[in-house]
Coordinates of C-alpha atoms in Angstrom, one line a residue:
X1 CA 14.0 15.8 22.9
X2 CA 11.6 18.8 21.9
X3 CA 9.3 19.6 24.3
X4 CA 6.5 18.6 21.7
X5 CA 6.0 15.1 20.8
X6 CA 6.9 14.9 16.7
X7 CA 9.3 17.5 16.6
X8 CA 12.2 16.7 14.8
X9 CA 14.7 15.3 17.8
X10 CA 18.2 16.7 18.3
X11 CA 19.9 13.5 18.2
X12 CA 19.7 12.6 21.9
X13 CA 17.3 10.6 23.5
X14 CA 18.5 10.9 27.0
X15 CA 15.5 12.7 28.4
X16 CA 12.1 12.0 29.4
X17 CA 9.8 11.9 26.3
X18 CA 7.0 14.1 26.3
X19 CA 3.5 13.5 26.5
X20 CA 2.0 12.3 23.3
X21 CA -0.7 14.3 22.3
X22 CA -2.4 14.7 18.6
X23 CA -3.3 18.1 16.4
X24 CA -7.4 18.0 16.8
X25 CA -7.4 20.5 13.7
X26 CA -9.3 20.2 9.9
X27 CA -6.6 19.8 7.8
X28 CA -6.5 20.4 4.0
X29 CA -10.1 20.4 4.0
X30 CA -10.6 21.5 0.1
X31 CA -9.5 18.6 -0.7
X32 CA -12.4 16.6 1.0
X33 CA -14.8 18.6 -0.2
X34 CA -13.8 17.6 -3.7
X35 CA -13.5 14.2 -2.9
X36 CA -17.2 14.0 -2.1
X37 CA -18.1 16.2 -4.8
X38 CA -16.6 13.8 -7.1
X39 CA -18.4 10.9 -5.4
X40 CA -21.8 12.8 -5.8
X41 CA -20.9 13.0 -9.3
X42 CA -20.1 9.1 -10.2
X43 CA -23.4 8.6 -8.1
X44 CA -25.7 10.7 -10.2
X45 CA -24.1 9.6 -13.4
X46 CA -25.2 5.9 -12.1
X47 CA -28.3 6.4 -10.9
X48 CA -28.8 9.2 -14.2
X49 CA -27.7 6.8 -17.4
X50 CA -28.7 3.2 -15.8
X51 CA -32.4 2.7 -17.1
X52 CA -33.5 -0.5 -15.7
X53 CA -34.7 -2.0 -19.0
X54 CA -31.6 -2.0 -21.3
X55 CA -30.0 -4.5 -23.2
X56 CA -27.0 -2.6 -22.0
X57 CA -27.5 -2.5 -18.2
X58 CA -24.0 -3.3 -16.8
X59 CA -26.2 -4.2 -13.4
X60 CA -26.5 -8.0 -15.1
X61 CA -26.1 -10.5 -12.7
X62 CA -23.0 -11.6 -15.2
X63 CA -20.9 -8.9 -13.7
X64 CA -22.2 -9.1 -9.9
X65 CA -20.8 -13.1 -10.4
X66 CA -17.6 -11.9 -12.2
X67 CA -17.0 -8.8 -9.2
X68 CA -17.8 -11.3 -6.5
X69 CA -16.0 -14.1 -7.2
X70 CA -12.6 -12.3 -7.7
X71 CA -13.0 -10.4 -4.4
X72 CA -13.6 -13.6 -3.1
X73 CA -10.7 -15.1 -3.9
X74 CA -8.9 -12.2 -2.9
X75 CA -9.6 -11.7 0.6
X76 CA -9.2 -15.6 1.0
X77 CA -5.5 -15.2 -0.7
X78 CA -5.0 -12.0 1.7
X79 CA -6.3 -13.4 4.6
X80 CA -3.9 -16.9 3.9
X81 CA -0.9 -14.4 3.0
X82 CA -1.7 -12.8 6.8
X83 CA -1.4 -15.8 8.5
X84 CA 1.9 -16.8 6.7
X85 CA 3.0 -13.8 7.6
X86 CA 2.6 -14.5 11.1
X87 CA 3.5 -17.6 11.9
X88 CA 6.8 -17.3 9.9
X89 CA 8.1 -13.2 10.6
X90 CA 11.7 -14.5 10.6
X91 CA 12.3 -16.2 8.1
X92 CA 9.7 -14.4 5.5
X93 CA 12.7 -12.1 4.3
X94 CA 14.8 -15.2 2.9
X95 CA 11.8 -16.9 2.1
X96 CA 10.9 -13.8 -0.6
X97 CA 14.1 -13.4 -2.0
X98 CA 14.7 -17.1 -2.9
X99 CA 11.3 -17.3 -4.0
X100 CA 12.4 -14.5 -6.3
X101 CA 15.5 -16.2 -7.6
X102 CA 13.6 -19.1 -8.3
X103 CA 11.3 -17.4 -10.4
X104 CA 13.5 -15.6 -12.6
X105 CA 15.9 -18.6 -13.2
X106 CA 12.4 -20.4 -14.4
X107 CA 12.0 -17.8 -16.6
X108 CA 15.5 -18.0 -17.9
X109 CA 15.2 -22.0 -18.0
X110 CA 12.0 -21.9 -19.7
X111 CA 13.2 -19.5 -22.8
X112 CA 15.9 -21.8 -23.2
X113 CA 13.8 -24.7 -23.4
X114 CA 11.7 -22.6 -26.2
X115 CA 14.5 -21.3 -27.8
X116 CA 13.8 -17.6 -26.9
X117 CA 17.1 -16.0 -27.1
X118 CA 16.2 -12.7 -25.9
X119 CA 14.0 -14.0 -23.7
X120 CA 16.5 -16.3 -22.1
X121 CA 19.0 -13.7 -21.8
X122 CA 17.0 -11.3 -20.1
X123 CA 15.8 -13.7 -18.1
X124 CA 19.2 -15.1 -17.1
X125 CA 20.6 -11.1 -16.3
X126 CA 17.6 -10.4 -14.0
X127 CA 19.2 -14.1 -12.3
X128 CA 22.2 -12.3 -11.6
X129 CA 21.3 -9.5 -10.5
X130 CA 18.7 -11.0 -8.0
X131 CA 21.2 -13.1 -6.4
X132 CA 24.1 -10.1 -6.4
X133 CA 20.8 -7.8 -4.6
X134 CA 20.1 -11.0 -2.2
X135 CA 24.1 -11.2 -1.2
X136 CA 24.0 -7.5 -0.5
X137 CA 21.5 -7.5 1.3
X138 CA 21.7 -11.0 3.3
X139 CA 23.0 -9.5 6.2
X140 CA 20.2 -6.9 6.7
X141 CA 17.5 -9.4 6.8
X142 CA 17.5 -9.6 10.9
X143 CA 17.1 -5.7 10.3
X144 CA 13.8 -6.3 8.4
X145 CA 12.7 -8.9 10.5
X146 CA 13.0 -7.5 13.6
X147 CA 11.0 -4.6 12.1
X148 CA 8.4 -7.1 10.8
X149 CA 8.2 -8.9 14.1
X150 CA 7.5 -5.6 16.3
X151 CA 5.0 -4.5 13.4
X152 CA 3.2 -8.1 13.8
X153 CA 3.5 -7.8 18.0
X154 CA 1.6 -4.7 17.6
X155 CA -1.1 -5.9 15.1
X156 CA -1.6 -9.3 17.2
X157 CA -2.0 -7.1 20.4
X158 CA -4.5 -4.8 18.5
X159 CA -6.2 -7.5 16.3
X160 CA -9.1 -4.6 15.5
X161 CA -7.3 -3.4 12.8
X162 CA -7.5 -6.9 10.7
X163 CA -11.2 -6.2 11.6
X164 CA -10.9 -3.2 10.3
X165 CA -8.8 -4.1 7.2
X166 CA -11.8 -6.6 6.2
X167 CA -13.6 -3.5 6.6
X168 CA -11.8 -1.6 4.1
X169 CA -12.0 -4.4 1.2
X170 CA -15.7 -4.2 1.8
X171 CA -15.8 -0.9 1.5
X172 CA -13.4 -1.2 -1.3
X173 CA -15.6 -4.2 -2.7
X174 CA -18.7 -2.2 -2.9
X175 CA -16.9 0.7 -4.3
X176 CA -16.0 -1.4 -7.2
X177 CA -19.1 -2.3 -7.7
X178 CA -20.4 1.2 -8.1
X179 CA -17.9 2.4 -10.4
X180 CA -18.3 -0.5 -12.6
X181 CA -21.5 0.1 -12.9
X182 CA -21.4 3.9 -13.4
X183 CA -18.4 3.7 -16.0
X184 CA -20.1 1.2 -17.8
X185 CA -23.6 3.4 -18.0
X186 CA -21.3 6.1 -18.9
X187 CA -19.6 5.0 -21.5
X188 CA -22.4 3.2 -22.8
X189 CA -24.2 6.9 -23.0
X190 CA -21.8 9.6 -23.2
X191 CA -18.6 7.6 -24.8
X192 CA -15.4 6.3 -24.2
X193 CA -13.7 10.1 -23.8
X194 CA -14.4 10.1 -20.4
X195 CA -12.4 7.2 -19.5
X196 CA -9.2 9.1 -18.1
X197 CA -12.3 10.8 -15.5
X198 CA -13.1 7.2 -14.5
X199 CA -9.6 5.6 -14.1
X200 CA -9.0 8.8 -12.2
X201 CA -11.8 8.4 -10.0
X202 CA -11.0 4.6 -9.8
X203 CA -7.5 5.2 -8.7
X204 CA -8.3 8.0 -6.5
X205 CA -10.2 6.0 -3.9
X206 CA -8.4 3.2 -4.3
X207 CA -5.7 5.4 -2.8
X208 CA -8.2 7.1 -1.0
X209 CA -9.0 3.7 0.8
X210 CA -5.1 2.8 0.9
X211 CA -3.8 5.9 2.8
X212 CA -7.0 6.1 5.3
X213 CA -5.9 2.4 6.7
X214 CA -2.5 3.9 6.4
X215 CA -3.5 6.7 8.9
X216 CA -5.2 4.6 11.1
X217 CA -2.6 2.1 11.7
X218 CA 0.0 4.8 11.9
X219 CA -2.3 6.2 14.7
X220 CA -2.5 2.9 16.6
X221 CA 0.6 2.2 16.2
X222 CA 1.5 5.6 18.4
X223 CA -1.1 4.8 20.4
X224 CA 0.4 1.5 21.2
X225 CA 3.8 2.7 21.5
X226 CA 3.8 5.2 23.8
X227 CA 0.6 4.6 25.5
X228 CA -0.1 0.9 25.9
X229 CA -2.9 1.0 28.2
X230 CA -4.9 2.8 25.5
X231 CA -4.4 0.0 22.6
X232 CA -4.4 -3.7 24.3
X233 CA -6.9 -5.2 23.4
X234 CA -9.0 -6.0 20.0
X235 CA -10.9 -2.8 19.4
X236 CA -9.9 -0.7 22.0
X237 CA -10.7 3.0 22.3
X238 CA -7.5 4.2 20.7
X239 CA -8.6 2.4 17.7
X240 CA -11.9 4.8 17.9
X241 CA -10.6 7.5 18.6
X242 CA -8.0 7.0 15.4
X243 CA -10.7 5.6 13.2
X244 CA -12.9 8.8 14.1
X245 CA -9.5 11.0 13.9
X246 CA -9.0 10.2 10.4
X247 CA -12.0 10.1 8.9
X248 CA -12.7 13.7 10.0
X249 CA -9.1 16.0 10.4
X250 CA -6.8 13.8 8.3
X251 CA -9.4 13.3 5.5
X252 CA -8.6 16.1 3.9
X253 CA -4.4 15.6 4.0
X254 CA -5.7 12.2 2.8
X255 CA -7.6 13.0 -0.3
X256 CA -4.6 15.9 -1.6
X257 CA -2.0 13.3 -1.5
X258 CA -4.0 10.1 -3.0
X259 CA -5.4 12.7 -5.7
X260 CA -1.7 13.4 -6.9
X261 CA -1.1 10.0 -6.8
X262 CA -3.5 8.4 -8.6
X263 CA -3.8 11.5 -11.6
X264 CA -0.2 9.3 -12.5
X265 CA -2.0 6.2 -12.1
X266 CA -4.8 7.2 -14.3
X267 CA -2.2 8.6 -16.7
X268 CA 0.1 5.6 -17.2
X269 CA -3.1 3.2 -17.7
X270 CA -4.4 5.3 -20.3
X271 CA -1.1 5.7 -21.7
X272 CA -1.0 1.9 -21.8
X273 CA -4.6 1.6 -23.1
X274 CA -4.0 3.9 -26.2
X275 CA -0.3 2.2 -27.0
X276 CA -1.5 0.2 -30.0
X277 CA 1.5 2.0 -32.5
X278 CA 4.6 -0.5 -32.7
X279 CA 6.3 2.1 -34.7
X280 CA 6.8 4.5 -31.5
X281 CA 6.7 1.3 -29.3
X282 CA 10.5 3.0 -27.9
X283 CA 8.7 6.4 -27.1
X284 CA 6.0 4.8 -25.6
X285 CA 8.3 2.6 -23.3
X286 CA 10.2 5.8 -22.1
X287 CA 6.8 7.5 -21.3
X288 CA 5.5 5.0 -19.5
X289 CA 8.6 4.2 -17.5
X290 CA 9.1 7.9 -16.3
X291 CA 5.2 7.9 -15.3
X292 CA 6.3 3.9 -13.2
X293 CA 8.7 6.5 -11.8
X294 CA 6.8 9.3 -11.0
X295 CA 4.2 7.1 -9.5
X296 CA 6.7 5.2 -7.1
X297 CA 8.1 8.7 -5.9
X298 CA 4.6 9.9 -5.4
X299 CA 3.7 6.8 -3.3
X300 CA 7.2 6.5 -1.5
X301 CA 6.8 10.2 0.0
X302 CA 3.0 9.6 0.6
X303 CA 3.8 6.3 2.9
X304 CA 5.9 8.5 5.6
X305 CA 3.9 11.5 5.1
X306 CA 0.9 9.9 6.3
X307 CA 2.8 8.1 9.0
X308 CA 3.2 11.1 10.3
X309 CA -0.4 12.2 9.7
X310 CA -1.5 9.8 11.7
X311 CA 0.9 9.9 14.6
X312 CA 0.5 13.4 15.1
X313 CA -2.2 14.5 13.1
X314 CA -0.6 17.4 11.1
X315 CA -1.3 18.5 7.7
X316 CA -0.3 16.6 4.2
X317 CA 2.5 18.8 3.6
X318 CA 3.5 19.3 6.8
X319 CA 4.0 15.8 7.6
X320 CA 5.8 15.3 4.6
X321 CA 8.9 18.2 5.4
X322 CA 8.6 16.9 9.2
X323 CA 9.4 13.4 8.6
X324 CA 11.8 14.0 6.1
X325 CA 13.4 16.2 8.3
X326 CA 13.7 13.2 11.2
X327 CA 15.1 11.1 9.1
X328 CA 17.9 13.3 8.2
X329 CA 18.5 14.6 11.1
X330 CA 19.0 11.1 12.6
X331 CA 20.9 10.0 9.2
X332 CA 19.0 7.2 8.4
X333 CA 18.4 8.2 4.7
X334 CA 19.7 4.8 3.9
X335 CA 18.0 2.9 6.4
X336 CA 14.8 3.8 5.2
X337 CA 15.7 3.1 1.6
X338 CA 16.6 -0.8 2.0
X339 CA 12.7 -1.6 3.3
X340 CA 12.6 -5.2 2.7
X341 CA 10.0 -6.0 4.7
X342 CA 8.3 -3.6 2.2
X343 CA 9.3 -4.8 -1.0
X344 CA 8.1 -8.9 0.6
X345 CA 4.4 -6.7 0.7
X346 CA 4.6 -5.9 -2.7
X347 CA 5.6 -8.8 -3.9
X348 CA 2.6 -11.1 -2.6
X349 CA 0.2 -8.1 -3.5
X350 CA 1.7 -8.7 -7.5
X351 CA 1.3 -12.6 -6.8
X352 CA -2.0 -12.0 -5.5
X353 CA -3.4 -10.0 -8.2
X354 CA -1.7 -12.3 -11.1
X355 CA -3.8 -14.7 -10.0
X356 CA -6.9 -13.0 -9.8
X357 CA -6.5 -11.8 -13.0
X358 CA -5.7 -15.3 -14.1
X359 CA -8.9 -16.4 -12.1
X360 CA -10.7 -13.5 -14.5
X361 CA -9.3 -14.6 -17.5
X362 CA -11.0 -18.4 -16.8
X363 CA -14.0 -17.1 -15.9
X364 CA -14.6 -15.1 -18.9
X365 CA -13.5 -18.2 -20.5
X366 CA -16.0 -20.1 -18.8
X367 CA -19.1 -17.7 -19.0
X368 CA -18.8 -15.0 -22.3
X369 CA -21.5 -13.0 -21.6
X370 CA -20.4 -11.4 -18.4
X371 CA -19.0 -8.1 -20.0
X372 CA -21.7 -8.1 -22.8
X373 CA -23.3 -5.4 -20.9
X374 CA -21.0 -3.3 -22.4
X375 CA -20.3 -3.7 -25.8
X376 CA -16.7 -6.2 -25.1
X377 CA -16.8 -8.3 -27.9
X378 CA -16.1 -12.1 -27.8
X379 CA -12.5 -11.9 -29.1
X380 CA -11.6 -8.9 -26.2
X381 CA -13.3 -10.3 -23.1
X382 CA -10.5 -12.5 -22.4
X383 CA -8.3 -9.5 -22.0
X384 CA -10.5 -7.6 -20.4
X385 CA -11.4 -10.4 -17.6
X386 CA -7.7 -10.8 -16.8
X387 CA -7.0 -6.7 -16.8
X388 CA -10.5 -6.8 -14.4
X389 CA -9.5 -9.5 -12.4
X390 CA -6.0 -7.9 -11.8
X391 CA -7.2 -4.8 -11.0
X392 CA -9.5 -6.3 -8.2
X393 CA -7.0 -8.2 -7.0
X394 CA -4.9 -5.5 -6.6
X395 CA -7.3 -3.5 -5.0
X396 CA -8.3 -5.7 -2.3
X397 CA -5.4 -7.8 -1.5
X398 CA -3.3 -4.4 -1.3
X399 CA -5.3 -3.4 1.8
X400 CA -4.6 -6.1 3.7
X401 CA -0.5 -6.2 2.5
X402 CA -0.8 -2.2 3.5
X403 CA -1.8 -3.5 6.8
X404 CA 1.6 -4.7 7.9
X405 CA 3.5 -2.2 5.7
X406 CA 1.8 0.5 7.7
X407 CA 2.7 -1.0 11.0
X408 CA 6.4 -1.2 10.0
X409 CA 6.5 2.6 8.7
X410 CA 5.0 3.5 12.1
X411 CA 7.5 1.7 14.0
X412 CA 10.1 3.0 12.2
X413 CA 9.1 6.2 12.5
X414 CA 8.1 6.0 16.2
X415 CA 11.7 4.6 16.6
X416 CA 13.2 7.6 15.6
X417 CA 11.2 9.6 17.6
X418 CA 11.2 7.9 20.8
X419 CA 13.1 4.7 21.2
X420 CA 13.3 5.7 25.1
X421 CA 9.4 5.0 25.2
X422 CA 9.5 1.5 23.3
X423 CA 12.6 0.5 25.9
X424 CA 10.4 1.3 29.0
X425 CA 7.3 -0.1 27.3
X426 CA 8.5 -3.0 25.7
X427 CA 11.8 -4.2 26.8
X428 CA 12.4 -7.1 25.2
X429 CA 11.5 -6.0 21.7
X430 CA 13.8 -2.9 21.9
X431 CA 16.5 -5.2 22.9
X432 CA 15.5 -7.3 19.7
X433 CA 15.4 -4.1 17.8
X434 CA 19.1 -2.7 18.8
X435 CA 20.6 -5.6 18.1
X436 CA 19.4 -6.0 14.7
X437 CA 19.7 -2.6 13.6
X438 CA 23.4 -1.9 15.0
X439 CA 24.6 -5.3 13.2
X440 CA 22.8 -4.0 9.9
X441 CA 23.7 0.0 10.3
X442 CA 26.3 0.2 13.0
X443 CA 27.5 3.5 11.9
X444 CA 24.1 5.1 11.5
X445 CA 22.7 3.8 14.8
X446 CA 26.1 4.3 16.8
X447 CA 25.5 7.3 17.9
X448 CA 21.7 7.4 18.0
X449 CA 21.2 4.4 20.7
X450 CA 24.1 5.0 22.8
X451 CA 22.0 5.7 25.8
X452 CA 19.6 2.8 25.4
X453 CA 22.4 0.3 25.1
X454 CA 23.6 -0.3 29.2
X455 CA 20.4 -1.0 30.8
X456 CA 20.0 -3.6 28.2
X457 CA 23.2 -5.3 28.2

């Protein structure tokens, strides 16, 4: 290896890894200064255009009911999702895909039942294709799952950062909260042409929030790998000193990349928002499939950049070439590509939010006053309390999800790094680990593991 920890490895992993030691250096720092600037701003505009006698005040208990129910259901869905998640890491994979299959020969059932032709055949292609994706990939479920399993080890040893994820979705909870009620005082005073400022400040910290947890388990997760004593117990000091580490360094690399992320975001909702011309309903599809695109590209490099932030604590660009550059100098372009632990996260963050915003929908069916505050008529609410109640659910149950999908991005990474530590260190998982990966990439690992192979067979 390099004689720093986090350089890019020559292929070998033969020697002695090196002493794992973290950048202590302000990175990107502009960045966090406009961060906070911005937060000053949706503060002021609050505490500015929210007089407390107004038939208008978005502050109604209506809306506090509405918020607090949805989070609520939520973190209870998240926190059941977790514990799934744990008790059944092996066979989650399969469990995902068939549930997936399932769903989409529903679909393709139910339009022929209705006599949706279109609907049926669209339904009955995305069939096919699920179960050709799920035969493909059949044989690389033990892959996934052995990732999944180490990630959960990790988190179970470390159980601060579930703490610490209940954490975030209060933070995330009362950030809601406050930009509900300042983009409803706002547009109830200045107008709606400010609402491309609001979803981008929404978005922002929602990534914001995302990519700090990110960090911080990308931290542990080093932490734990290479120096055990340091992360075995709830909240041990590793956990502090990579809570403190990200909040202060790493902030600013965190706010660059969640800002170029969520200016997408905040594009392809408004997009979606102002799409109410059927004659340019093709154009408008286009668009907003290239921003889908853009988005996923923007998220996909931010989720190993930040590993890497948080392992080593460079900057947000310099993460981004160095663990690029790992992965192909290892050649694991492809291995990094079939994530399926990943796409299991995204799928129950989806489930999650569809029924929050289904639980949004009934409650504004129940109650319509709650968005009278600001000016939703009667006929719209029942939009708006599903879009709400999505975008909640998203919110908060994607912190938790992230959880576990930043544990598995860090043990990746930390794989490719230094598999040499995890064999001394944990024994028994790196056997689990080798085994998996060489049945599902035995040309790509081949070389890579050689040396770790005889003391464990």
């Amino acid at each position: 290896m390099s004689s720093s920890y986090g350089a890019v490895p020559d292929g070998s992993v033969k020697e002695e890894p090196q002493e794992f030691v973290k950048k202590k250096r302000c990175n990107d720092i502009l960045f966090a200064i406009a961060y906070l600037a911005h937060l000053a701003v949706v503060i002021t505009v609050l505490i500015q255009y929210s007089p407390e006698d107004s038939e208008k005040d978005f502050t109604t208990g209506g809306v506090y009911k509405f918020v607090g129910i949805i989070a609520l259901i939520a973190i209870v869905l998240s926190t059941l999702a977790l514990g799934f998640m744990s008790a059944f890491a092996g066979a989650l994979v399969e469990i995902a895909l068939l549930s997936s299959l399932t769903v989409t020969l529903a679909v393709a059932g139910y339009a022929v039942y209705v006599a949706k032709i279109w609907m049926a055949i669209i339904g009955g292609v995305a069939f096919l294709s699920g179960c050709i994706f799920t035969y493909c990939v059949w044989k690389k479920i033990p892959f996934a799952a052995s990732n999944l399993r180490t990630a959960l080890k990790a988190i179970r040893t470390n159980l601060g950062l579930a703490v610490m994820a209940y954490l975030w979705e209060a933070v995330a909870f009362a950030w809601t909260l406050l930009w509900f009620n300042s983009a409803g005082a706002a547009m109830n005073n200045v107008g709606w042409g400010i609402v491309f400022l609001y979803l981008l400040s929404f978005f922002w910290t929602q990534q914001l929030i995302n990519n700090l947890q990110h960090t911080i388990v990308a931290s542990m997760i080093g932490t734990w790998w290479h120096n055990p004593t340091d992360a075995n117990s709830c909240w041990d000091d590793g956990l502090n000193k990579a809570l403190c580490h990200s909040l202060t360094y790493s902030f600013g690399s965190i706010c660059f990349g969640s800002i170029l992320a969520s200016f997408v975001q905040a594009l392809k909702w408004l997009h979606r928002m102002a799409n109410n011309n059927d004659k340019c309903s093709c154009i408008a599809a286009m668009i907003d499939c290239c921003l889908v695109c853009v988005q996923e590209i923007m998220e996909y490099f931010n989720t190993w950049a930040y590993t890497f932030v948080g392992i080593h604590g460079d900057s947000y660009i310099e993460s981004g070439r160095s663990v690029l550059a790992l992965f192909r100098q290892r050649g694991w372009n492809a291995i990094i590509n079939d994530q399926l632990a990943g796409a299991v996260m995204w799928f129950m963050t989806l489930s999650i939010s569809l029924l929050c915003g289904l639980a949004g929908w009934w409650l504004v069916t129940f109650d319509d006053d709650i968005f009278v505050g600001i000016g939703i008529e009667e006929d719209e609410d029942d939009a708006v309390g599903f879009a709400a109640g999505f975008l909640i659910g998203y919110m908060l149950s994607g912190i938790m999800m992230e959880l576990v999908n930043s544990a598995i991005c860090a043990v990746i990474v930390c794989f490719a790094e230094a598999p040499a530590v995890f064999q001394k260190n944990y024994p028994t998982l790196c056997s689990e680990m080798l085994e998996a990966w060489n049945d599902a990439y035995p040309d790509e690992c081949s070389d890579d593991f050689d040396s770790l192979k005889s003391p464990l067979n």
